[in-house]
Amino acid sequence: MEPSYNLLTGKMVVITGCNRGIGKAILERFAASGAEVFACARKEETGFTEMLLRLSAKYRVSIIPVYFDICNPDEMRLAVKTIKDSKKPIDVLVNNAGIGLGALFQMSSIEKLKEVFEVNFYGPFIFTQFLSRLMIRQRFGNIINIASIAGIDGIRGKSVYGASKAALINFTKVIALELADFGIRANCIAPGLTETDMISILPEEAMTVNIDSSGNTVILKPSDIADVALFLASDLSSTLTGEVIRVDGGSR
């Protein structure tokens, strides 16, 4: 992944779910574009630490690991304190961490319903509450939420997952209004079927159902989503807020 015209030079970014998939691609694209990054993950792992060191050296930027469970408000509060104590103004927050679930609604347990909403909506909601307080004080900021086309379309087997992402989409539109007076904007990316761990474990018949239900025949790469996130994080999108950008390969 080559440098992207230094669109983010001088910007400080917080990204959740950086250890794999879309989050990892966004981390690398942003580092290549000159951003300093607080790279968030649930726990410290050797491979993750080595990746951060490699990217930091390759692109000559500061990448600081921050560890917390997105389902634990106390851990999130401590993480935000760590970020605040760095004395670095936060330009961009990317809420990427999430989990998937494919099940007919009659087969979806209340436990799974709670788990998916806790990770995909409650966690980003609370983390944004905490971090946006820093943005409000500095009177600027940029929030990017990673949702899904399942939050827009009715996709068979995605009632729980889709509902959690629909909630995130609505949340994005509301905070875009509520935070506008503080110079903070918020936008959302809704990816289609993307080549991540979420789909790599699906059997072939399940993949067929996903494609048929969504109407998408294009399987995106995480870098496709990272490119759109780069645009939203940069000053090129300075007039956009409250928008949902659908990234599905145009295959509907």
mmCIF file of N, CA, C and O in Angstrom, residues 141-198:
data_model
loop_
_atom_site.group_PDB
_atom_site.id
_atom_site.type_symbol
_atom_site.label_atom_id
_atom_site.label_comp_id
_atom_site.label_asym_id
_atom_site.label_seq_id
_atom_site.Cartn_x
_atom_site.Cartn_y
_atom_site.Cartn_z
ATOM 1 N N GLY A 141 -13.529 18.312 15.011
ATOM 2 C CA GLY A 141 -13.432 16.861 15.038
ATOM 3 C C GLY A 141 -14.189 16.240 13.872
ATOM 4 O O GLY A 141 -14.976 16.905 13.191
ATOM 5 N N ASN A 142 -13.944 14.972 13.659
ATOM 6 C CA ASN A 142 -14.486 14.271 12.503
ATOM 7 C C ASN A 142 -14.731 12.821 12.922
ATOM 8 O O ASN A 142 -13.787 12.120 13.302
ATOM 9 N N ILE A 143 -15.970 12.376 12.865
ATOM 10 C CA ILE A 143 -16.343 11.026 13.300
ATOM 11 C C ILE A 143 -16.791 10.217 12.084
ATOM 12 O O ILE A 143 -17.640 10.664 11.313
ATOM 13 N N ILE A 144 -16.202 9.039 11.926
ATOM 14 C CA ILE A 144 -16.549 8.148 10.817
ATOM 15 C C ILE A 144 -16.983 6.812 11.402
ATOM 16 O O ILE A 144 -16.220 6.159 12.115
ATOM 17 N N ASN A 145 -18.216 6.413 11.118
ATOM 18 C CA ASN A 145 -18.734 5.137 11.603
ATOM 19 C C ASN A 145 -18.804 4.133 10.447
ATOM 20 O O ASN A 145 -19.254 4.462 9.354
ATOM 21 N N ILE A 146 -18.366 2.913 10.714
ATOM 22 C CA ILE A 146 -18.411 1.855 9.701
ATOM 23 C C ILE A 146 -19.644 0.997 9.958
ATOM 24 O O ILE A 146 -19.707 0.258 10.946
ATOM 25 N N ALA A 147 -20.634 1.133 9.090
ATOM 26 C CA ALA A 147 -21.890 0.396 9.241
ATOM 27 C C ALA A 147 -21.916 -0.756 8.234
ATOM 28 O O ALA A 147 -20.965 -1.527 8.128
ATOM 29 N N SER A 148 -22.986 -0.893 7.465
ATOM 30 C CA SER A 148 -23.129 -1.970 6.490
ATOM 31 C C SER A 148 -24.357 -1.698 5.637
ATOM 32 O O SER A 148 -25.309 -1.052 6.087
ATOM 33 N N ILE A 149 -24.349 -2.234 4.399
ATOM 34 C CA ILE A 149 -25.566 -2.129 3.596
ATOM 35 C C ILE A 149 -26.706 -2.915 4.240
ATOM 36 O O ILE A 149 -27.877 -2.652 3.949
ATOM 37 N N ALA A 150 -26.368 -3.846 5.150
ATOM 38 C CA ALA A 150 -27.414 -4.581 5.872
ATOM 39 C C ALA A 150 -28.226 -3.660 6.769
ATOM 40 O O ALA A 150 -29.354 -3.985 7.141
ATOM 41 N N GLY A 151 -27.660 -2.504 7.103
ATOM 42 C CA GLY A 151 -28.384 -1.514 7.890
ATOM 43 C C GLY A 151 -29.296 -0.644 7.051
ATOM 44 O O GLY A 151 -30.077 0.152 7.585
ATOM 45 N N ILE A 152 -29.214 -0.788 5.723
ATOM 46 C CA ILE A 152 -30.050 -0.031 4.793
ATOM 47 C C ILE A 152 -31.067 -0.947 4.124
ATOM 48 O O ILE A 152 -32.251 -0.633 4.036
ATOM 49 N N ASP A 153 -30.586 -2.090 3.650
ATOM 50 C CA ASP A 153 -31.429 -3.036 2.925
ATOM 51 C C ASP A 153 -31.942 -4.128 3.866
ATOM 52 O O ASP A 153 -31.315 -4.435 4.876
ATOM 53 N N GLY A 154 -33.037 -4.731 3.510
ATOM 54 C CA GLY A 154 -33.486 -5.924 4.211
ATOM 55 C C GLY A 154 -32.803 -7.140 3.602
ATOM 56 O O GLY A 154 -33.075 -7.492 2.453
ATOM 57 N N ILE A 155 -31.887 -7.754 4.339
ATOM 58 C CA ILE A 155 -31.131 -8.900 3.833
ATOM 59 C C ILE A 155 -31.477 -10.130 4.665
ATOM 60 O O ILE A 155 -31.365 -10.109 5.894
ATOM 61 N N ARG A 156 -31.913 -11.159 4.015
ATOM 62 C CA ARG A 156 -32.318 -12.384 4.706
ATOM 63 C C ARG A 156 -31.191 -12.886 5.614
ATOM 64 O O ARG A 156 -30.033 -12.965 5.216
ATOM 65 N N GLY A 157 -31.544 -13.227 6.847
ATOM 66 C CA GLY A 157 -30.575 -13.739 7.796
ATOM 67 C C GLY A 157 -29.775 -12.665 8.512
ATOM 68 O O GLY A 157 -28.872 -12.970 9.295
ATOM 69 N N LYS A 158 -30.099 -11.398 8.268
ATOM 70 C CA LYS A 158 -29.333 -10.300 8.868
ATOM 71 C C LYS A 158 -30.217 -9.379 9.708
ATOM 72 O O LYS A 158 -29.949 -8.184 9.810
ATOM 73 N N SER A 159 -31.279 -9.924 10.304
ATOM 74 C CA SER A 159 -32.185 -9.060 11.073
ATOM 75 C C SER A 159 -31.472 -8.421 12.262
ATOM 76 O O SER A 159 -31.634 -7.217 12.526
ATOM 77 N N VAL A 160 -30.679 -9.185 12.988
ATOM 78 C CA VAL A 160 -29.990 -8.661 14.171
ATOM 79 C C VAL A 160 -28.823 -7.761 13.758
ATOM 80 O O VAL A 160 -28.718 -6.616 14.202
ATOM 81 N N TYR A 161 -27.960 -8.296 12.902
ATOM 82 C CA TYR A 161 -26.802 -7.527 12.443
ATOM 83 C C TYR A 161 -27.256 -6.248 11.732
ATOM 84 O O TYR A 161 -26.746 -5.154 12.002
ATOM 85 N N GLY A 162 -28.228 -6.381 10.838
ATOM 86 C CA GLY A 162 -28.717 -5.218 10.101
ATOM 87 C C GLY A 162 -29.325 -4.166 11.004
ATOM 88 O O GLY A 162 -29.133 -2.969 10.805
ATOM 89 N N ALA A 163 -30.066 -4.618 12.020
ATOM 90 C CA ALA A 163 -30.682 -3.665 12.953
ATOM 91 C C ALA A 163 -29.615 -2.900 13.737
ATOM 92 O O ALA A 163 -29.749 -1.693 13.983
ATOM 93 N N SER A 164 -28.536 -3.596 14.125
ATOM 94 C CA SER A 164 -27.470 -2.922 14.873
ATOM 95 C C SER A 164 -26.780 -1.871 14.000
ATOM 96 O O SER A 164 -26.422 -0.785 14.486
ATOM 97 N N LYS A 165 -26.611 -2.179 12.723
ATOM 98 C CA LYS A 165 -25.972 -1.218 11.821
ATOM 99 C C LYS A 165 -26.925 -0.093 11.429
ATOM 100 O O LYS A 165 -26.490 1.039 11.194
ATOM 101 N N ALA A 166 -28.218 -0.379 11.367
ATOM 102 C CA ALA A 166 -29.202 0.674 11.120
ATOM 103 C C ALA A 166 -29.197 1.669 12.276
ATOM 104 O O ALA A 166 -29.321 2.885 12.067
ATOM 105 N N ALA A 167 -29.063 1.144 13.482
ATOM 106 C CA ALA A 167 -28.978 2.015 14.662
ATOM 107 C C ALA A 167 -27.747 2.911 14.566
ATOM 108 O O ALA A 167 -27.800 4.108 14.886
ATOM 109 N N LEU A 168 -26.625 2.350 14.103
ATOM 110 C CA LEU A 168 -25.391 3.122 13.967
ATOM 111 C C LEU A 168 -25.543 4.205 12.897
ATOM 112 O O LEU A 168 -25.035 5.324 13.055
ATOM 113 N N ILE A 169 -26.250 3.894 11.832
ATOM 114 C CA ILE A 169 -26.493 4.873 10.775
ATOM 115 C C ILE A 169 -27.331 6.039 11.303
ATOM 116 O O ILE A 169 -27.011 7.208 11.071
ATOM 117 N N ASN A 170 -28.401 5.727 12.010
ATOM 118 C CA ASN A 170 -29.239 6.783 12.575
ATOM 119 C C ASN A 170 -28.467 7.622 13.588
ATOM 120 O O ASN A 170 -28.588 8.854 13.618
ATOM 121 N N PHE A 171 -27.682 6.944 14.405
ATOM 122 C CA PHE A 171 -26.830 7.621 15.387
ATOM 123 C C PHE A 171 -25.919 8.632 14.694
ATOM 124 O O PHE A 171 -25.751 9.764 15.157
ATOM 125 N N THR A 172 -25.342 8.234 13.571
ATOM 126 C CA THR A 172 -24.457 9.118 12.819
ATOM 127 C C THR A 172 -25.180 10.385 12.378
ATOM 128 O O THR A 172 -24.657 11.497 12.516
ATOM 129 N N LYS A 173 -26.382 10.216 11.863
ATOM 130 C CA LYS A 173 -27.150 11.375 11.390
ATOM 131 C C LYS A 173 -27.519 12.316 12.533
ATOM 132 O O LYS A 173 -27.494 13.548 12.374
ATOM 133 N N VAL A 174 -27.848 11.740 13.684
ATOM 134 C CA VAL A 174 -28.236 12.564 14.832
ATOM 135 C C VAL A 174 -27.046 13.344 15.384
ATOM 136 O O VAL A 174 -27.148 14.547 15.645
ATOM 137 N N ILE A 175 -25.897 12.673 15.576
ATOM 138 C CA ILE A 175 -24.757 13.392 16.152
ATOM 139 C C ILE A 175 -24.205 14.426 15.170
ATOM 140 O O ILE A 175 -23.628 15.434 15.595
ATOM 141 N N ALA A 176 -24.400 14.201 13.869
ATOM 142 C CA ALA A 176 -23.992 15.214 12.892
ATOM 143 C C ALA A 176 -24.729 16.524 13.153
ATOM 144 O O ALA A 176 -24.158 17.612 13.026
ATOM 145 N N LEU A 177 -26.005 16.428 13.546
ATOM 146 C CA LEU A 177 -26.797 17.610 13.881
ATOM 147 C C LEU A 177 -26.411 18.184 15.245
ATOM 148 O O LEU A 177 -26.221 19.383 15.400
ATOM 149 N N GLU A 178 -26.285 17.296 16.231
ATOM 150 C CA GLU A 178 -26.058 17.747 17.605
ATOM 151 C C GLU A 178 -24.659 18.335 17.819
ATOM 152 O O GLU A 178 -24.479 19.182 18.698
ATOM 153 N N LEU A 179 -23.685 17.879 17.044
ATOM 154 C CA LEU A 179 -22.307 18.321 17.252
ATOM 155 C C LEU A 179 -21.842 19.375 16.250
ATOM 156 O O LEU A 179 -20.727 19.864 16.342
ATOM 157 N N ALA A 180 -22.704 19.719 15.311
ATOM 158 C CA ALA A 180 -22.310 20.662 14.256
ATOM 159 C C ALA A 180 -21.861 22.007 14.807
ATOM 160 O O ALA A 180 -20.907 22.612 14.302
ATOM 161 N N ASP A 181 -22.526 22.490 15.850
ATOM 162 C CA ASP A 181 -22.184 23.798 16.416
ATOM 163 C C ASP A 181 -20.797 23.816 17.050
ATOM 164 O O ASP A 181 -20.261 24.895 17.336
ATOM 165 N N PHE A 182 -20.221 22.640 17.287
ATOM 166 C CA PHE A 182 -18.880 22.554 17.870
ATOM 167 C C PHE A 182 -17.802 22.291 16.812
ATOM 168 O O PHE A 182 -16.668 21.962 17.135
ATOM 169 N N GLY A 183 -18.189 22.402 15.541
ATOM 170 C CA GLY A 183 -17.235 22.189 14.479
ATOM 171 C C GLY A 183 -16.907 20.724 14.240
ATOM 172 O O GLY A 183 -15.864 20.396 13.662
ATOM 173 N N ILE A 184 -17.805 19.847 14.680
ATOM 174 C CA ILE A 184 -17.595 18.409 14.546
ATOM 175 C C ILE A 184 -18.547 17.862 13.495
ATOM 176 O O ILE A 184 -19.744 18.154 13.520
ATOM 177 N N ARG A 185 -18.027 17.077 12.584
ATOM 178 C CA ARG A 185 -18.889 16.434 11.601
ATOM 179 C C ARG A 185 -18.856 14.923 11.777
ATOM 180 O O ARG A 185 -17.935 14.373 12.375
ATOM 181 N N ALA A 186 -19.892 14.252 11.254
ATOM 182 C CA ALA A 186 -20.007 12.797 11.386
ATOM 183 C C ALA A 186 -20.594 12.221 10.112
ATOM 184 O O ALA A 186 -21.604 12.714 9.600
ATOM 185 N N ASN A 187 -19.953 11.175 9.611
ATOM 186 C CA ASN A 187 -20.426 10.487 8.420
ATOM 187 C C ASN A 187 -20.298 8.984 8.599
ATOM 188 O O ASN A 187 -19.650 8.512 9.537
ATOM 189 N N CYS A 188 -20.921 8.252 7.707
ATOM 190 C CA CYS A 188 -21.002 6.802 7.853
ATOM 191 C C CYS A 188 -20.680 6.121 6.527
ATOM 192 O O CYS A 188 -21.062 6.611 5.462
ATOM 193 N N ILE A 189 -19.971 5.009 6.601
ATOM 194 C CA ILE A 189 -19.709 4.178 5.432
ATOM 195 C C ILE A 189 -20.505 2.889 5.584
ATOM 196 O O ILE A 189 -20.479 2.255 6.642
ATOM 197 N N ALA A 190 -21.220 2.503 4.542
ATOM 198 C CA ALA A 190 -22.012 1.267 4.552
ATOM 199 C C ALA A 190 -21.441 0.310 3.510
ATOM 200 O O ALA A 190 -21.846 0.338 2.345
ATOM 201 N N PRO A 191 -20.492 -0.538 3.914
ATOM 202 C CA PRO A 191 -19.893 -1.465 2.941
ATOM 203 C C PRO A 191 -20.840 -2.596 2.567
ATOM 204 O O PRO A 191 -21.705 -3.010 3.351
ATOM 205 N N GLY A 192 -20.648 -3.103 1.359
ATOM 206 C CA GLY A 192 -21.294 -4.344 0.955
ATOM 207 C C GLY A 192 -20.454 -5.518 1.437
ATOM 208 O O GLY A 192 -19.633 -5.376 2.347
ATOM 209 N N LEU A 193 -20.659 -6.676 0.823
ATOM 210 C CA LEU A 193 -19.923 -7.882 1.208
ATOM 211 C C LEU A 193 -18.424 -7.654 1.015
ATOM 212 O O LEU A 193 -17.975 -7.339 -0.082
ATOM 213 N N THR A 194 -17.674 -7.792 2.109
ATOM 214 C CA THR A 194 -16.247 -7.470 2.089
ATOM 215 C C THR A 194 -15.420 -8.658 2.541
ATOM 216 O O THR A 194 -15.807 -9.394 3.452
ATOM 217 N N GLU A 195 -14.271 -8.809 1.937
ATOM 218 C CA GLU A 195 -13.382 -9.950 2.186
ATOM 219 C C GLU A 195 -12.691 -9.804 3.538
ATOM 220 O O GLU A 195 -11.566 -9.330 3.644
ATOM 221 N N THR A 196 -13.382 -10.215 4.606
ATOM 222 C CA THR A 196 -12.839 -10.148 5.960
ATOM 223 C C THR A 196 -13.049 -11.481 6.662
ATOM 224 O O THR A 196 -13.618 -12.411 6.097
ATOM 225 N N ASP A 197 -12.624 -11.543 7.934
ATOM 226 C CA ASP A 197 -12.825 -12.762 8.723
ATOM 227 C C ASP A 197 -14.301 -13.124 8.834
ATOM 228 O O ASP A 197 -14.651 -14.283 8.986
ATOM 229 N N MET A 198 -15.172 -12.123 8.776
ATOM 230 C CA MET A 198 -16.607 -12.376 8.928
ATOM 231 C C MET A 198 -17.142 -13.285 7.829
ATOM 232 O O MET A 198 -18.064 -14.066 8.057
#
